[in-house]
């Protein structure tokens, strides 16, 4: 069935937003095979997360049932995106259809559905309006989809709690150590990190409560780093690049800055010349970004973290799809 200009614009914009966000260095991106979908992509790091999507524009509410069935029937996807015309009858129909799935085997798949509404009077042809829609989708998709899927659901509150640790560098050292060596015991981990065991225990419990470490026991025990903990490590690795002047051209990275802004991290406000290390720090202890940057600088000075390499691009493939 032929699609409208608006339909094509919205589908292509969704892909462009995700591709642009990958330039943050936090994950890789490749466009996927569309098959039954209006758009599809694969976000890659040490995992692969497939995102598929449909765009509802010209056809009426009767098409919602088919669209959602197509999206939710796909098994191996991390998120199903629906971009739709914002009309009361369409919102009502969407609510009816999703409600009908609650008593079916599809119930568990509803949690991966992400719906983004676009003003009903949107029409292509006006550059100002198109730019406004691009910005709207950029903010919404980054906040409600990419941060949730690619960054483990990291929130500004998580970042604030992480930054508030009074032991600069230690939370990052713990995350890096658990990721690389796994966790064995308070005593052994304290010895390996050369820190006080009581301080280590307190920080591990904080990271567990925040959700950066997980355990099969509610009381803790054998810890593993979570996806949000990994995301925090990756973000701090890019912040380290910034402090070293290696973040990008002229030490800038618009995509990374946008994601950080949504997480409450205003790193451009911290000059790379600022003294951040504990002994002669000149930071504002009421500013979460200053505290976070101090964690990064101190962990780097201590040599306690294995900093991740950025994921700016995926390896090229040949015509058969094999890596070259």
Coordinates of C-alpha atoms in Angstrom, one line a residue:
X1 CA 0.0 0.0 0.0
X2 CA 1.3 3.4 -0.9
X3 CA 2.4 5.6 2.0
X4 CA 2.1 9.3 2.5
X5 CA 4.9 11.8 2.6
X6 CA 4.2 12.3 6.3
X7 CA 4.4 8.5 6.9
X8 CA 7.8 8.3 5.2
X9 CA 9.1 11.4 7.0
X10 CA 8.2 10.0 10.4
X11 CA 9.6 6.5 9.8
X12 CA 12.9 8.0 8.4
X13 CA 13.1 10.4 11.3
X14 CA 12.9 7.7 13.9
X15 CA 15.8 5.9 12.2
X16 CA 17.8 9.1 11.9
X17 CA 17.3 9.8 15.6
X18 CA 18.7 6.4 16.6
X19 CA 21.6 6.6 14.2
X20 CA 22.5 10.0 15.4
X21 CA 22.3 8.9 19.0
X22 CA 24.8 6.2 18.3
X23 CA 27.4 8.8 17.6
X24 CA 27.5 9.4 21.4
X25 CA 29.9 6.5 21.5
X26 CA 27.6 4.5 23.9
X27 CA 26.4 1.9 21.4
X28 CA 26.7 1.0 17.7
X29 CA 23.9 1.2 15.1
X30 CA 22.9 -0.5 11.9
X31 CA 19.7 -0.3 10.0
X32 CA 17.8 -3.6 9.9
X33 CA 15.7 -5.4 7.3
X34 CA 12.3 -3.9 7.4
X35 CA 10.3 -7.1 6.4
X36 CA 6.8 -6.4 7.8
X37 CA 7.8 -3.1 9.5
X38 CA 8.0 0.5 8.5
X39 CA 11.5 0.7 10.1
X40 CA 13.9 -1.5 11.9
X41 CA 17.4 -1.2 13.4
X42 CA 19.9 -3.0 15.6
X43 CA 21.7 -1.4 18.5
X44 CA 25.0 -3.2 19.3
X45 CA 27.6 -3.3 22.0
X46 CA 28.4 -6.4 24.0
X47 CA 24.8 -7.2 23.3
X48 CA 22.4 -6.8 20.3
X49 CA 19.1 -5.1 20.8
X50 CA 16.7 -5.1 17.8
X51 CA 14.1 -2.3 17.5
X52 CA 11.2 -2.5 15.1
X53 CA 8.5 0.1 14.4
X54 CA 5.3 1.0 12.6
X55 CA 4.0 4.4 11.6
X56 CA 0.2 5.1 11.8
X57 CA -0.8 8.2 9.7
X58 CA -3.4 7.9 7.0
X59 CA -5.3 4.7 7.8
X60 CA -7.8 4.9 10.6
X61 CA -8.2 3.1 13.9
X62 CA -9.0 -0.2 12.3
X63 CA -5.4 -0.6 11.3
X64 CA -4.1 -0.4 14.9
X65 CA -5.0 -4.0 15.7
X66 CA -3.0 -5.3 12.7
X67 CA -0.1 -3.0 13.4
X68 CA 0.2 -4.0 17.1
X69 CA -0.2 -7.7 16.2
X70 CA 2.6 -7.4 13.7
X71 CA 4.8 -5.6 16.3
X72 CA 4.1 -7.9 19.2
X73 CA 4.3 -11.1 17.2
X74 CA 8.0 -10.5 16.5
X75 CA 9.8 -12.5 19.2
X76 CA 13.4 -11.4 19.3
X77 CA 13.1 -7.7 19.7
X78 CA 13.9 -5.4 22.6
X79 CA 11.4 -2.7 21.7
X80 CA 8.5 -2.2 19.4
X81 CA 7.9 1.4 18.4
X82 CA 4.6 2.9 17.3
X83 CA 4.6 6.4 15.9
X84 CA 1.0 7.6 15.5
X85 CA -1.2 10.5 14.6
X86 CA -2.4 12.2 17.8
X87 CA -6.2 12.0 17.6
X88 CA -8.6 11.1 20.4
X89 CA -10.3 8.3 18.4
X90 CA -6.9 6.7 17.7
X91 CA -5.8 6.9 21.3
X92 CA -9.1 5.4 22.4
X93 CA -8.7 2.6 19.8
X94 CA -5.1 1.9 20.9
X95 CA -6.2 1.6 24.5
X96 CA -8.9 -0.8 23.5
X97 CA -6.5 -3.0 21.5
X98 CA -3.8 -3.1 24.2
X99 CA -6.4 -3.9 26.8
X100 CA -7.6 -6.8 24.8
X101 CA -4.1 -8.3 24.9
X102 CA -4.0 -8.4 28.7
X103 CA -5.8 -11.7 28.8
X104 CA -3.7 -13.3 26.1
X105 CA -0.1 -14.8 25.8
X106 CA 0.8 -11.4 24.4
X107 CA 0.4 -9.7 27.8
X108 CA 4.1 -10.1 28.6
X109 CA 5.2 -8.4 25.4
X110 CA 3.2 -5.2 26.0
X111 CA 6.0 -3.9 28.2
X112 CA 8.3 -3.5 25.2
X113 CA 5.8 -1.3 23.3
X114 CA 6.7 2.4 23.0
X115 CA 4.1 4.8 21.5
X116 CA 5.1 8.3 20.3
X117 CA 2.3 10.7 19.3
X118 CA 2.7 13.3 16.6
X119 CA 0.3 16.3 16.2
X120 CA -2.6 15.4 13.9
X121 CA -2.1 18.6 11.8
X122 CA 1.5 17.8 10.9
X123 CA 2.2 18.1 7.2
X124 CA 5.5 17.9 5.3
X125 CA 6.7 20.9 3.3
X126 CA 7.2 23.5 6.1
X127 CA 10.9 23.3 7.2
X128 CA 10.1 24.9 10.5
X129 CA 7.4 22.4 11.3
X130 CA 9.5 19.5 10.2
X131 CA 12.4 20.6 12.4
X132 CA 10.0 20.9 15.3
X133 CA 8.8 17.3 14.8
X134 CA 12.4 16.1 14.5
X135 CA 13.3 17.8 17.8
X136 CA 10.1 16.3 19.5
X137 CA 10.9 12.8 18.3
X138 CA 14.6 13.2 19.2
X139 CA 13.8 14.1 22.8
X140 CA 11.0 11.5 23.2
X141 CA 12.8 8.6 21.5
X142 CA 16.0 9.3 23.3
X143 CA 14.4 9.6 26.7
X144 CA 11.8 6.9 26.5
X145 CA 13.4 4.4 24.2
X146 CA 17.2 4.6 23.8
X147 CA 17.9 5.3 27.5
X148 CA 15.6 2.5 28.5
X149 CA 16.8 0.0 25.9
X150 CA 20.5 0.9 25.3
X151 CA 21.3 2.3 28.7
X152 CA 19.5 -0.1 30.9
X153 CA 16.8 2.3 32.1
X154 CA 19.3 4.8 33.6
X155 CA 17.6 7.8 35.2
X156 CA 18.7 11.2 36.4
X157 CA 18.0 10.0 40.0
X158 CA 20.4 7.1 39.5
X159 CA 23.1 9.4 38.3
X160 CA 22.4 11.8 41.3
X161 CA 22.6 8.9 43.8
X162 CA 25.8 7.6 42.2
X163 CA 27.5 11.0 42.2
X164 CA 26.6 11.6 45.9
X165 CA 29.1 9.0 47.2
X166 CA 31.6 10.6 49.5
X167 CA 34.5 8.3 48.3
X168 CA 35.5 9.7 44.9
X169 CA 36.5 7.1 42.4
X170 CA 35.6 4.1 44.5
X171 CA 32.1 3.4 43.1
X172 CA 33.6 3.3 39.6
X173 CA 36.5 1.1 40.7
X174 CA 33.9 -1.4 42.2
X175 CA 31.8 -1.5 39.0
X176 CA 34.9 -2.0 36.8
X177 CA 36.3 -4.7 39.1
X178 CA 33.0 -6.6 39.3
X179 CA 32.6 -6.4 35.6
X180 CA 36.1 -7.7 34.9
X181 CA 36.8 -10.1 37.8
X182 CA 33.4 -10.9 39.2
X183 CA 32.7 -10.5 42.9
X184 CA 33.9 -13.1 45.4
X185 CA 33.7 -11.6 48.9
X186 CA 34.0 -8.3 50.7
X187 CA 37.4 -9.3 52.1
X188 CA 39.0 -10.5 48.9
X189 CA 37.5 -7.6 46.8
X190 CA 38.8 -5.1 49.4
X191 CA 42.2 -6.6 49.2
X192 CA 42.3 -6.5 45.4
X193 CA 41.1 -2.9 45.3
X194 CA 43.4 -1.9 48.3
X195 CA 40.5 -0.3 50.2
X196 CA 39.0 -0.5 53.6
X197 CA 36.5 -3.4 53.8
X198 CA 33.9 -1.3 55.7
X199 CA 34.1 1.4 53.0
X200 CA 33.8 -1.3 50.3
X201 CA 30.8 -2.9 51.9
X202 CA 29.0 0.4 52.2
X203 CA 29.6 1.4 48.6
X204 CA 28.6 -2.1 47.3
X205 CA 25.4 -1.9 49.2
X206 CA 24.7 1.6 47.7
X207 CA 25.4 0.3 44.2
X208 CA 23.0 -2.6 44.9
X209 CA 20.3 -0.3 46.1
X210 CA 20.7 2.1 43.1
X211 CA 20.5 -0.9 40.8
X212 CA 24.0 -0.8 39.3
X213 CA 24.8 -4.2 41.0
X214 CA 22.4 -7.2 41.2
X215 CA 22.3 -10.4 43.1
X216 CA 20.1 -13.5 43.2
X217 CA 19.5 -12.8 46.9
X218 CA 17.7 -9.7 48.2
X219 CA 20.3 -9.6 50.9
X220 CA 23.1 -9.4 48.3
X221 CA 26.0 -11.8 48.2
X222 CA 27.3 -12.8 44.8
X223 CA 27.0 -9.6 42.8
X224 CA 26.9 -8.9 39.1
X225 CA 27.0 -5.6 37.2
X226 CA 23.6 -4.6 35.7
X227 CA 22.9 -3.0 32.3
X228 CA 22.5 0.4 34.0
X229 CA 25.7 -0.2 35.8
X230 CA 27.4 -0.9 32.5
X231 CA 25.9 2.2 31.0
X232 CA 27.2 4.3 33.9
X233 CA 30.7 3.0 33.3
X234 CA 30.4 3.8 29.6
X235 CA 29.1 7.3 30.3
X236 CA 32.0 7.9 32.7
X237 CA 34.4 6.6 30.1
X238 CA 33.2 9.2 27.7
X239 CA 33.4 11.9 30.4
X240 CA 37.1 10.8 30.9
X241 CA 37.6 11.4 27.2
X242 CA 36.2 14.9 27.7
X243 CA 38.5 15.6 30.5
X244 CA 41.4 14.5 28.3
X245 CA 40.2 16.6 25.4
X246 CA 39.5 13.5 23.3
X247 CA 35.7 13.4 23.1
X248 CA 35.4 14.5 19.5
X249 CA 36.2 17.3 17.1
X250 CA 37.1 20.3 19.3
X251 CA 36.3 18.0 22.3
X252 CA 32.6 18.1 21.4
X253 CA 30.0 15.4 20.9
X254 CA 26.5 16.6 20.3
X255 CA 24.8 13.2 20.6
X256 CA 26.6 12.4 23.9
X257 CA 25.8 15.9 25.3
X258 CA 22.1 15.5 24.5
X259 CA 21.9 12.1 26.2
X260 CA 23.8 13.5 29.2
X261 CA 21.5 16.5 29.4
X262 CA 18.5 14.1 29.7
X263 CA 20.3 12.4 32.6
X264 CA 21.1 15.7 34.4
X265 CA 24.8 15.7 33.5
X266 CA 25.9 19.1 32.3
X267 CA 29.6 18.2 31.7
X268 CA 30.4 21.1 29.4
X269 CA 29.9 23.3 32.4
X270 CA 33.0 21.8 33.9
X271 CA 36.2 23.2 32.4
X272 CA 38.8 20.5 31.7
X273 CA 41.3 22.7 33.6
X274 CA 39.3 22.5 36.8
X275 CA 41.1 20.8 39.7
X276 CA 39.0 17.7 40.5
X277 CA 41.3 15.4 42.5
X278 CA 40.6 15.0 46.2
X279 CA 43.8 16.8 47.5
X280 CA 43.2 20.1 45.8
X281 CA 39.7 20.0 44.5
X282 CA 37.9 23.2 43.6
X283 CA 34.5 21.7 42.9
X284 CA 31.0 22.8 44.0
X285 CA 30.0 19.9 46.3
X286 CA 26.3 20.9 45.7
X287 CA 26.6 20.3 42.0
X288 CA 26.0 16.6 41.0
X289 CA 27.9 17.0 37.7
X290 CA 31.0 18.3 39.6
X291 CA 30.8 15.4 41.9
X292 CA 30.5 12.9 39.0
X293 CA 33.4 14.5 37.2
X294 CA 35.5 14.2 40.4
X295 CA 34.7 10.4 40.5
X296 CA 35.9 10.1 36.9
X297 CA 39.1 12.1 37.5
X298 CA 40.0 10.4 40.7
X299 CA 39.4 6.8 39.3
X300 CA 41.5 7.7 36.3
X301 CA 44.3 9.1 38.5
X302 CA 44.1 5.9 40.7
X303 CA 44.3 3.6 37.7
X304 CA 41.4 1.6 39.1
X305 CA 39.1 1.4 36.1
X306 CA 39.3 -0.4 32.8
X307 CA 37.8 2.3 30.6
X308 CA 35.6 1.1 27.7
X309 CA 36.4 2.0 24.1
X310 CA 33.7 4.0 22.3
X311 CA 31.3 2.4 19.9
X312 CA 31.1 5.0 17.2
X313 CA 30.6 2.5 14.3
X314 CA 30.1 -1.1 13.5
X315 CA 32.6 -3.1 11.3
X316 CA 31.7 -2.9 7.6
X317 CA 30.1 -5.9 5.9
X318 CA 30.4 -7.2 2.4
X319 CA 27.5 -8.1 0.2
X320 CA 27.0 -11.5 1.9
X321 CA 26.7 -9.8 5.3
X322 CA 30.0 -11.1 6.6
X323 CA 32.3 -8.9 8.6
X324 CA 35.4 -7.7 6.7

